[in-house]
Tab-separated table of N, CA, C and O in Angstrom:
chain	number	residue	atom	x	y	z
A	1	UNK	N	-47.629	33.168	25.229
A	1	UNK	CA	-48.941	34.260	26.106
A	1	UNK	C	-49.685	32.707	26.110
A	1	UNK	O	-50.125	31.663	25.276
A	2	UNK	N	-49.828	32.474	27.697
A	2	UNK	CA	-51.214	31.483	28.138
A	2	UNK	C	-52.298	30.886	27.885
A	2	UNK	O	-52.959	32.546	28.616
A	3	UNK	N	-53.285	30.492	27.597
A	3	UNK	CA	-55.021	30.803	27.972
A	3	UNK	C	-55.485	30.034	29.037
A	3	UNK	O	-56.481	30.377	28.913
A	4	UNK	N	-54.674	30.079	30.148
A	4	UNK	CA	-54.518	28.755	31.026
A	4	UNK	C	-55.371	29.687	31.561
A	4	UNK	O	-55.202	30.621	32.400
A	5	UNK	N	-56.465	29.284	32.750
A	5	UNK	CA	-57.497	29.742	33.502
A	5	UNK	C	-56.926	28.773	34.852
A	5	UNK	O	-57.257	27.644	35.323
A	6	UNK	N	-56.389	29.907	36.018
A	6	UNK	CA	-55.983	29.570	37.290
A	6	UNK	C	-57.690	29.229	38.193
A	6	UNK	O	-58.207	29.973	38.378
A	7	UNK	N	-58.217	27.756	38.684
A	7	UNK	CA	-59.270	27.720	39.848
A	7	UNK	C	-59.164	27.774	40.505
A	7	UNK	O	-58.367	26.554	41.268
A	8	UNK	N	-59.216	28.409	41.826
A	8	UNK	CA	-58.977	28.767	43.110
A	8	UNK	C	-59.900	27.478	44.034
A	8	UNK	O	-61.275	27.607	43.801
A	9	UNK	N	-59.370	26.755	45.696
A	9	UNK	CA	-60.262	25.940	45.718
A	9	UNK	C	-61.271	26.874	46.989
A	9	UNK	O	-61.539	26.373	48.181
A	10	UNK	N	-60.151	28.278	47.339
A	10	UNK	CA	-60.642	29.378	48.043
A	10	UNK	C	-61.054	30.776	47.078
A	10	UNK	O	-60.437	30.427	46.334
A	11	UNK	N	-61.750	31.101	48.033
A	11	UNK	CA	-62.272	32.359	47.811
A	11	UNK	C	-62.028	33.572	48.722
A	11	UNK	O	-61.991	33.083	50.158
A	12	UNK	N	-61.458	34.837	48.509
A	12	UNK	CA	-61.473	35.735	49.432
A	12	UNK	C	-62.239	36.016	50.085
A	12	UNK	O	-63.321	36.335	50.188
A	13	UNK	N	-61.744	36.728	51.611
A	13	UNK	CA	-62.699	36.271	52.388
A	13	UNK	C	-63.176	37.365	53.949
A	13	UNK	O	-63.514	37.372	54.678
A	14	UNK	N	-61.509	38.654	52.832
A	14	UNK	CA	-61.581	39.891	53.334
A	14	UNK	C	-60.427	39.699	55.001
A	14	UNK	O	-60.007	38.972	54.492
A	15	UNK	N	-61.119	40.372	55.977
A	15	UNK	CA	-60.275	40.294	57.144
A	15	UNK	C	-59.715	38.558	57.435
A	15	UNK	O	-58.537	38.222	58.403
A	16	UNK	N	-61.089	37.866	57.275
A	16	UNK	CA	-60.637	36.301	57.862
A	16	UNK	C	-60.000	35.821	56.917
A	16	UNK	O	-60.569	34.132	57.616
A	17	UNK	N	-59.601	35.667	56.285
A	17	UNK	CA	-58.128	35.209	55.394
A	17	UNK	C	-59.244	34.672	54.039
A	17	UNK	O	-59.701	35.613	52.808
A	18	UNK	N	-59.257	33.035	53.905
A	18	UNK	CA	-60.157	32.780	52.930
A	18	UNK	C	-61.140	31.493	53.449
A	18	UNK	O	-60.927	31.130	54.738
A	19	UNK	N	-62.133	31.362	52.491
A	19	UNK	CA	-62.889	30.258	53.200
A	19	UNK	C	-62.959	29.715	51.856
A	19	UNK	O	-62.778	29.793	50.168
A	20	UNK	N	-63.086	27.741	52.082
A	20	UNK	CA	-63.675	27.265	50.597
A	20	UNK	C	-64.155	27.312	50.106
A	20	UNK	O	-65.439	28.282	50.317
A	21	UNK	N	-63.858	26.978	48.366
A	21	UNK	CA	-64.722	27.747	47.692
A	21	UNK	C	-66.105	26.760	47.785
A	21	UNK	O	-67.100	27.244	47.177
A	22	UNK	N	-65.763	25.816	48.397
A	22	UNK	CA	-67.270	24.092	48.255
A	22	UNK	C	-67.343	24.299	49.426
A	22	UNK	O	-66.732	24.294	50.188
A	23	UNK	N	-68.665	23.620	50.129
A	23	UNK	CA	-69.327	23.323	51.696
A	23	UNK	C	-68.880	21.804	51.960
A	23	UNK	O	-68.401	20.999	50.586
A	24	UNK	N	-69.027	21.496	52.599
A	24	UNK	CA	-67.951	20.076	52.491
A	24	UNK	C	-69.657	19.227	52.083
A	24	UNK	O	-70.933	19.505	52.341
A	25	UNK	N	-69.023	17.749	51.493
A	25	UNK	CA	-69.472	17.127	50.851
A	25	UNK	C	-71.239	16.575	51.755
A	25	UNK	O	-72.907	17.119	50.765
A	26	UNK	N	-71.088	16.503	53.027
A	26	UNK	CA	-72.361	16.440	53.997
A	26	UNK	C	-73.449	17.467	54.435
A	26	UNK	O	-73.971	17.069	55.094
A	27	UNK	N	-72.614	19.151	53.516
A	27	UNK	CA	-73.957	19.930	54.538
A	27	UNK	C	-74.650	20.340	53.453
A	27	UNK	O	-75.816	20.191	54.503
A	28	UNK	N	-74.033	20.366	52.112
A	28	UNK	CA	-75.532	20.580	51.478
A	28	UNK	C	-75.574	20.258	49.900
A	28	UNK	O	-73.978	19.770	49.475
A	29	UNK	N	-76.379	19.813	49.192
A	29	UNK	CA	-75.677	19.633	48.059
A	29	UNK	C	-75.011	21.064	47.120
A	29	UNK	O	-75.400	22.029	47.540
A	30	UNK	N	-74.561	20.439	46.119
A	30	UNK	CA	-73.379	21.582	45.901
A	30	UNK	C	-73.771	22.258	44.456
A	30	UNK	O	-74.733	21.702	43.485
A	31	UNK	N	-73.970	23.820	44.238
A	31	UNK	CA	-74.177	24.252	43.270
A	31	UNK	C	-73.676	23.707	41.782
A	31	UNK	O	-72.134	23.344	42.427
A	32	UNK	N	-73.528	24.067	40.845
A	32	UNK	CA	-73.182	24.216	39.667
A	32	UNK	C	-71.525	24.790	39.355
A	32	UNK	O	-70.667	23.327	38.975
A	33	UNK	N	-72.015	25.392	40.182
A	33	UNK	CA	-70.927	26.237	40.101
A	33	UNK	C	-69.658	25.343	40.700
A	33	UNK	O	-67.999	25.238	40.692
A	34	UNK	N	-69.620	25.218	42.565
A	34	UNK	CA	-69.191	24.730	43.611
A	34	UNK	C	-68.834	23.406	42.301
A	34	UNK	O	-67.243	22.956	42.590
A	35	UNK	N	-69.763	22.639	42.289
A	35	UNK	CA	-69.163	21.317	41.824
A	35	UNK	C	-68.018	21.435	40.588
A	35	UNK	O	-67.488	20.417	40.613
A	36	UNK	N	-68.445	22.387	39.896
A	36	UNK	CA	-67.315	22.728	38.288
A	36	UNK	C	-66.013	23.043	38.990
A	36	UNK	O	-65.014	21.942	38.646
A	37	UNK	N	-65.675	23.180	39.852
A	37	UNK	CA	-64.300	23.954	41.290
A	37	UNK	C	-63.871	22.877	41.345
A	37	UNK	O	-62.800	21.938	41.495
A	38	UNK	N	-64.247	21.804	41.757
A	38	UNK	CA	-64.599	20.978	42.912
A	38	UNK	C	-64.035	19.722	41.731
A	38	UNK	O	-62.634	18.958	41.660
A	39	UNK	N	-64.619	19.350	40.669
A	39	UNK	CA	-64.581	18.463	40.058
A	39	UNK	C	-62.718	18.694	39.256
A	39	UNK	O	-62.110	18.019	38.894
A	40	UNK	N	-62.418	19.891	38.901
A	40	UNK	CA	-60.944	20.322	38.449
A	40	UNK	C	-60.373	19.608	39.596
A	40	UNK	O	-58.935	19.624	38.965
A	41	UNK	N	-60.249	19.558	40.499
A	41	UNK	CA	-59.599	19.320	41.190
A	41	UNK	C	-59.096	17.880	41.386
A	41	UNK	O	-58.239	17.533	41.754
A	42	UNK	N	-60.217	17.244	41.747
A	42	UNK	CA	-60.355	16.050	41.505
A	42	UNK	C	-59.823	15.625	40.519
A	42	UNK	O	-59.620	14.578	40.396
A	43	UNK	N	-60.101	15.606	39.101
A	43	UNK	CA	-59.802	15.773	37.796
A	43	UNK	C	-57.695	15.838	38.090
A	43	UNK	O	-57.433	14.682	37.281
A	44	UNK	N	-57.871	16.833	38.037
A	44	UNK	CA	-56.347	16.692	38.720
A	44	UNK	C	-55.777	15.879	39.332
A	44	UNK	O	-54.210	15.416	38.879
A	45	UNK	N	-56.114	15.507	40.244
A	45	UNK	CA	-55.291	14.615	41.235
A	45	UNK	C	-55.731	13.137	40.962
A	45	UNK	O	-55.371	12.082	41.556
A	46	UNK	N	-56.669	13.462	39.736
A	46	UNK	CA	-56.988	11.855	39.133
A	46	UNK	C	-55.939	10.889	38.816
A	46	UNK	O	-56.511	9.994	38.359
A	47	UNK	N	-55.451	11.867	38.535
A	47	UNK	CA	-53.879	11.254	37.740
A	47	UNK	C	-53.155	10.997	38.105
A	47	UNK	O	-52.312	11.309	39.167
A	48	UNK	N	-52.378	9.495	38.438
A	48	UNK	CA	-51.511	8.637	39.300
A	48	UNK	C	-50.538	10.052	39.453
A	48	UNK	O	-49.735	9.849	40.083
A	49	UNK	N	-49.697	10.660	38.522
A	49	UNK	CA	-48.506	11.003	38.238
A	49	UNK	C	-48.740	12.089	39.407
A	49	UNK	O	-48.007	12.962	39.983
A	50	UNK	N	-49.621	13.036	38.632
A	50	UNK	CA	-50.291	14.009	39.364
A	50	UNK	C	-50.296	14.225	40.820
A	50	UNK	O	-49.243	14.720	41.437
A	51	UNK	N	-50.986	13.229	41.118
A	51	UNK	CA	-50.556	12.860	42.599
A	51	UNK	C	-49.884	12.557	43.082
A	51	UNK	O	-49.893	13.005	44.817
A	52	UNK	N	-48.821	11.959	42.879
A	52	UNK	CA	-47.704	11.442	43.192
A	52	UNK	C	-46.635	13.197	43.363
A	52	UNK	O	-45.546	13.504	44.480
A	53	UNK	N	-47.161	14.230	42.015
A	53	UNK	CA	-45.586	15.270	42.563
A	53	UNK	C	-46.448	15.753	43.487
A	53	UNK	O	-45.631	16.312	44.120
A	54	UNK	N	-47.801	15.639	43.990
A	54	UNK	CA	-48.808	16.842	44.658
A	54	UNK	C	-48.438	16.482	45.967
A	54	UNK	O	-47.848	17.442	47.119
A	55	UNK	N	-48.049	14.982	46.699
A	55	UNK	CA	-47.687	14.626	47.529
A	55	UNK	C	-46.420	14.875	47.611
A	55	UNK	O	-46.055	15.493	48.919
A	56	UNK	N	-45.694	14.898	46.644
A	56	UNK	CA	-44.016	15.207	46.711
A	56	UNK	C	-43.793	16.461	47.437
A	56	UNK	O	-43.199	16.457	48.310
A	57	UNK	N	-44.682	17.283	47.077
A	57	UNK	CA	-44.770	18.811	46.778
A	57	UNK	C	-44.925	18.504	48.567
A	57	UNK	O	-44.657	19.667	48.968
A	58	UNK	N	-46.051	18.948	48.739
A	58	UNK	CA	-46.954	18.672	49.956
A	58	UNK	C	-46.099	17.938	51.698
A	58	UNK	O	-46.189	18.724	52.526
A	59	UNK	N	-45.446	16.494	51.257
A	59	UNK	CA	-45.032	16.379	52.727
A	59	UNK	C	-43.064	16.674	52.102
A	59	UNK	O	-42.401	16.167	52.968
A	60	UNK	N	-42.939	17.369	51.150
A	60	UNK	CA	-41.370	18.270	51.132
A	60	UNK	C	-40.891	18.816	51.996
A	60	UNK	O	-42.281	19.748	52.922
A	61	UNK	N	-39.941	19.093	52.574
A	61	UNK	CA	-39.187	18.981	54.192
A	61	UNK	C	-39.191	21.116	53.668
A	61	UNK	O	-38.690	21.145	52.492
A	62	UNK	N	-40.126	21.896	54.840
A	62	UNK	CA	-40.204	23.423	54.641
A	62	UNK	C	-41.413	23.659	53.919
A	62	UNK	O	-41.601	24.727	53.269
A	63	UNK	N	-42.279	22.660	53.282
A	63	UNK	CA	-43.426	22.987	52.661
A	63	UNK	C	-43.463	23.582	50.900
A	63	UNK	O	-44.369	23.768	50.295
A	64	UNK	N	-42.186	23.484	50.581
A	64	UNK	CA	-41.715	23.729	49.028
A	64	UNK	C	-41.283	22.855	48.488
A	64	UNK	O	-39.817	21.990	49.557
A	65	UNK	N	-41.090	22.547	47.386
A	65	UNK	CA	-39.808	21.618	46.884
A	65	UNK	C	-39.720	22.519	45.537
A	65	UNK	O	-40.350	22.536	44.174
A	66	UNK	N	-37.964	22.291	45.015
A	66	UNK	CA	-37.992	22.516	44.139
A	66	UNK	C	-37.940	21.587	42.654
A	66	UNK	O	-38.234	20.254	42.883
A	67	UNK	N	-38.491	21.874	41.743
A	67	UNK	CA	-38.560	20.889	40.739
A	67	UNK	C	-37.610	20.077	40.553
A	67	UNK	O	-37.674	18.687	40.152
A	68	UNK	N	-36.595	20.598	40.446
A	68	UNK	CA	-35.254	19.294	40.410
A	68	UNK	C	-35.128	18.057	41.576
A	68	UNK	O	-34.600	17.052	41.242
A	69	UNK	N	-36.343	18.282	42.750
A	69	UNK	CA	-35.451	17.484	43.561
A	69	UNK	C	-37.162	16.124	44.049
A	69	UNK	O	-37.324	15.509	44.217
A	70	UNK	N	-38.648	16.826	42.870
A	70	UNK	CA	-39.485	15.813	42.944
A	70	UNK	C	-39.664	15.545	41.230
A	70	UNK	O	-41.099	14.871	41.454
A	71	UNK	N	-38.765	15.532	40.385
A	71	UNK	CA	-38.893	14.903	39.381
A	71	UNK	C	-39.103	13.257	38.487
A	71	UNK	O	-38.866	13.067	37.608
A	72	UNK	N	-38.295	12.472	39.663
A	72	UNK	CA	-38.364	11.952	40.069
A	72	UNK	C	-39.636	10.460	39.920
A	72	UNK	O	-39.852	10.204	41.026
A	73	UNK	N	-40.772	10.247	38.756
A	73	UNK	CA	-41.821	9.295	39.346
A	73	UNK	C	-41.950	9.090	37.968
A	73	UNK	O	-42.893	9.007	37.725
A	74	UNK	N	-41.188	9.098	36.939
A	74	UNK	CA	-41.142	7.731	36.267
A	74	UNK	C	-41.527	8.117	34.441
A	74	UNK	O	-41.738	7.302	33.887
A	75	UNK	N	-41.332	9.932	34.340
A	75	UNK	CA	-41.338	10.167	33.524
A	75	UNK	C	-40.923	11.150	33.177
A	75	UNK	O	-40.095	11.508	33.971
A	76	UNK	N	-40.557	11.567	31.139
A	76	UNK	CA	-40.069	12.783	31.588
A	76	UNK	C	-39.539	13.678	32.236
A	76	UNK	O	-40.858	14.259	32.025
A	77	UNK	N	-39.264	14.952	32.083
A	77	UNK	CA	-38.922	16.594	32.177
A	77	UNK	C	-40.361	16.999	31.622
A	77	UNK	O	-41.466	17.692	32.505
A	78	UNK	N	-40.713	16.744	31.075
A	78	UNK	CA	-41.910	17.600	29.877
A	78	UNK	C	-42.634	17.359	30.496
A	78	UNK	O	-43.458	17.997	30.451
A	79	UNK	N	-42.769	15.790	30.776
A	79	UNK	CA	-44.113	15.756	31.061
A	79	UNK	C	-44.200	15.814	32.716
A	79	UNK	O	-45.474	16.479	33.079
A	80	UNK	N	-43.739	15.930	33.408
A	80	UNK	CA	-43.745	16.771	34.997
A	80	UNK	C	-43.863	17.871	35.053
A	80	UNK	O	-44.373	18.148	35.878
A	81	UNK	N	-43.260	19.004	33.826
A	81	UNK	CA	-43.784	20.107	33.682
A	81	UNK	C	-45.323	20.528	33.882
A	81	UNK	O	-45.871	21.227	33.773
A	82	UNK	N	-45.403	19.262	32.332
A	82	UNK	CA	-47.247	19.484	32.159
A	82	UNK	C	-48.141	19.287	33.198
A	82	UNK	O	-49.245	20.105	33.294
A	83	UNK	N	-48.052	17.993	34.319
A	83	UNK	CA	-48.660	17.724	35.062
A	83	UNK	C	-48.394	19.077	35.737
A	83	UNK	O	-49.524	19.136	36.327
A	84	UNK	N	-47.553	19.521	36.598
A	84	UNK	CA	-47.162	20.893	37.120
A	84	UNK	C	-47.700	21.650	37.097
A	84	UNK	O	-48.733	21.951	37.758
A	85	UNK	N	-47.728	22.263	35.745
A	85	UNK	CA	-49.024	22.959	35.285
A	85	UNK	C	-50.510	22.945	35.728
A	85	UNK	O	-50.981	23.808	35.961
A	86	UNK	N	-51.011	21.816	35.169
A	86	UNK	CA	-51.815	21.257	35.294
A	86	UNK	C	-52.401	21.447	36.558
A	86	UNK	O	-53.515	22.233	36.741
A	87	UNK	N	-51.778	20.974	38.061
A	87	UNK	CA	-52.149	21.290	39.254
A	87	UNK	C	-51.877	22.513	39.404
A	87	UNK	O	-53.368	23.114	40.520
A	88	UNK	N	-51.189	23.666	38.851
A	88	UNK	CA	-51.677	24.743	39.265
A	88	UNK	C	-52.778	25.183	38.297
A	88	UNK	O	-52.811	26.289	39.375
A	89	UNK	N	-52.950	25.044	37.843
A	89	UNK	CA	-53.928	25.340	36.765
A	89	UNK	C	-55.558	25.313	37.401
A	89	UNK	O	-56.249	25.803	37.536
A	90	UNK	N	-55.514	24.179	38.134
A	90	UNK	CA	-56.884	23.860	38.988
A	90	UNK	C	-56.757	23.915	40.778
A	90	UNK	O	-57.136	24.412	41.427
A	91	UNK	N	-55.505	24.839	40.744
A	91	UNK	CA	-55.505	25.789	42.278
A	91	UNK	C	-54.554	25.474	43.331
A	91	UNK	O	-55.133	25.840	44.560
A	92	UNK	N	-53.897	24.157	42.612
A	92	UNK	CA	-53.805	23.117	44.300
A	92	UNK	C	-51.697	23.339	44.042
A	92	UNK	O	-51.479	23.162	45.427
A	93	UNK	N	-51.049	24.352	43.291
A	93	UNK	CA	-50.228	24.356	43.496
A	93	UNK	C	-49.931	25.630	43.426
A	93	UNK	O	-50.632	26.611	42.049
A	94	UNK	N	-48.887	26.225	44.035
A	94	UNK	CA	-48.051	27.442	43.546
A	94	UNK	C	-46.453	27.553	42.672
A	94	UNK	O	-46.364	26.480	43.447
A	95	UNK	N	-45.830	28.779	42.631
A	95	UNK	CA	-44.139	28.184	42.494
A	95	UNK	C	-44.175	29.815	42.473
A	95	UNK	O	-44.589	30.575	42.075
A	96	UNK	N	-42.398	29.568	42.330
A	96	UNK	CA	-41.749	30.792	42.285
A	96	UNK	C	-40.452	30.436	41.573
A	96	UNK	O	-39.897	29.199	42.077
A	97	UNK	N	-39.958	31.290	40.606
A	97	UNK	CA	-39.020	30.360	39.816
A	97	UNK	C	-38.136	31.967	41.072
A	97	UNK	O	-37.898	33.098	40.895
A	98	UNK	N	-36.646	30.831	40.929
A	98	UNK	CA	-35.645	31.219	41.539
A	98	UNK	C	-34.429	31.033	40.794
A	98	UNK	O	-34.139	29.814	41.076
A	99	UNK	N	-33.572	32.191	39.941
A	99	UNK	CA	-32.721	32.038	39.369
A	99	UNK	C	-32.957	31.096	38.123
A	99	UNK	O	-33.870	30.959	37.497
A	100	UNK	N	-32.636	29.723	37.736
A	100	UNK	CA	-32.387	28.916	37.205
A	100	UNK	C	-33.806	27.507	37.527
A	100	UNK	O	-34.492	26.739	36.668
A	101	UNK	N	-34.182	27.436	38.734
A	101	UNK	CA	-34.804	26.540	39.120
A	101	UNK	C	-36.447	27.188	39.477
A	101	UNK	O	-37.017	28.029	39.741
A	102	UNK	N	-37.517	25.950	39.425
A	102	UNK	CA	-39.060	26.357	40.020
A	102	UNK	C	-39.269	25.733	41.264
A	102	UNK	O	-39.089	24.513	41.422
A	103	UNK	N	-39.493	26.625	42.172
A	103	UNK	CA	-39.905	26.107	43.679
A	103	UNK	C	-41.357	25.853	43.597
A	103	UNK	O	-41.968	27.126	43.565
A	104	UNK	N	-41.940	25.263	44.070
A	104	UNK	CA	-43.053	25.043	44.486
A	104	UNK	C	-44.023	24.443	45.784
A	104	UNK	O	-43.407	24.319	46.430
A	105	UNK	N	-44.625	24.977	45.755
A	105	UNK	CA	-45.065	25.136	47.326
A	105	UNK	C	-46.977	24.760	46.781
A	105	UNK	O	-48.209	24.964	46.090
A	106	UNK	N	-47.612	24.215	48.035
A	106	UNK	CA	-48.938	24.290	48.346
A	106	UNK	C	-49.335	24.481	49.543
A	106	UNK	O	-48.786	24.412	50.546
A	107	UNK	N	-50.275	25.745	48.992
A	107	UNK	CA	-50.399	26.102	50.525
A	107	UNK	C	-51.061	25.623	51.211
A	107	UNK	O	-51.782	24.652	51.562
A	108	UNK	N	-50.455	25.873	52.855
A	108	UNK	CA	-51.663	25.440	53.868
A	108	UNK	C	-53.070	25.232	53.893
A	108	UNK	O	-53.998	24.281	54.399
A	109	UNK	N	-53.639	26.655	53.169
A	109	UNK	CA	-55.137	26.675	53.329
A	109	UNK	C	-55.805	26.160	52.377
A	109	UNK	O	-56.631	25.641	52.285
A	110	UNK	N	-54.662	25.600	51.254
A	110	UNK	CA	-55.694	24.745	50.254
A	110	UNK	C	-55.592	23.420	50.616
A	110	UNK	O	-56.982	22.438	50.748
A	111	UNK	N	-55.039	23.216	51.411
A	111	UNK	CA	-55.062	21.693	52.322
A	111	UNK	C	-56.434	21.460	53.282
A	111	UNK	O	-56.869	20.626	52.690
A	112	UNK	N	-56.554	22.516	54.057
A	112	UNK	CA	-57.079	22.654	54.802
A	112	UNK	C	-58.557	22.717	54.386
A	112	UNK	O	-59.532	22.402	54.710
A	113	UNK	N	-58.544	23.364	52.689
A	113	UNK	CA	-60.114	23.247	52.475
A	113	UNK	C	-60.234	22.096	51.748
A	113	UNK	O	-61.886	21.672	51.464
A	114	UNK	N	-59.536	20.724	50.960
A	114	UNK	CA	-59.627	20.139	50.547
A	114	UNK	C	-60.095	18.790	51.549
A	114	UNK	O	-60.886	18.239	51.390
A	115	UNK	N	-59.698	19.318	53.170
A	115	UNK	CA	-59.913	18.438	54.010
A	115	UNK	C	-61.172	18.915	54.351
A	115	UNK	O	-61.975	18.328	54.913
A	116	UNK	N	-61.753	20.068	54.096
A	116	UNK	CA	-62.916	20.695	55.071
A	116	UNK	C	-63.830	20.273	53.991
A	116	UNK	O	-65.121	19.619	54.169
A	117	UNK	N	-64.061	19.904	52.715
A	117	UNK	CA	-64.614	19.439	51.967
A	117	UNK	C	-64.967	18.177	51.802
A	117	UNK	O	-65.751	17.526	51.532
A	118	UNK	N	-64.031	17.503	52.211
A	118	UNK	CA	-64.742	15.959	52.276
A	118	UNK	C	-64.691	15.401	53.208
A	118	UNK	O	-64.985	14.500	54.181
A	119	UNK	N	-64.635	16.314	54.665
A	119	UNK	CA	-64.538	15.975	56.016
A	119	UNK	C	-66.416	15.895	56.455
A	119	UNK	O	-67.532	16.030	56.523
A	120	UNK	N	-66.456	15.056	57.392
A	120	UNK	CA	-67.237	13.819	58.066
A	120	UNK	C	-68.189	15.105	59.150
A	120	UNK	O	-67.229	15.567	59.930
A	121	UNK	N	-69.453	15.116	59.452
A	121	UNK	CA	-69.633	16.172	59.908
A	121	UNK	C	-69.057	15.864	61.849
A	121	UNK	O	-69.613	14.260	62.292
A	122	UNK	N	-69.311	16.438	62.302
A	122	UNK	CA	-69.093	15.853	64.258
A	122	UNK	C	-70.122	15.316	64.909
A	122	UNK	O	-70.528	15.565	64.837
A	123	UNK	N	-69.731	13.886	65.011
A	123	UNK	CA	-70.340	14.200	66.012
A	123	UNK	C	-71.556	13.823	66.964
A	123	UNK	O	-70.837	14.828	67.781
A	124	UNK	N	-72.429	14.340	67.210
A	124	UNK	CA	-73.279	15.053	68.517
A	124	UNK	C	-72.992	14.275	69.397
A	124	UNK	O	-72.707	12.828	69.889
């Protein structure tokens, strides 16, 4: 049984789909809750192996990758599994088991939320 808590970068928005958890950094100061959520995302991506795994999944053909296709990042398979778990807990990846393999994907809305968080305001 797992005690992990998945933190989402996105919040439900009814019929509009999802909205980012946090405003763009240039819009207003973050609340404590928003900063906590965003910091977990940045902490998860702050590890070079996790960043490589996230990039491998995000850039993989079809938008998803089997763990067997992305495990060549210079660490053992148990370590890869640990890092993928941390990325899932941060709300950056989702997964689906198919037979003996697990497939990971980055939802397009997660990338959009990350981009919006770091976006500069449009020049007037």
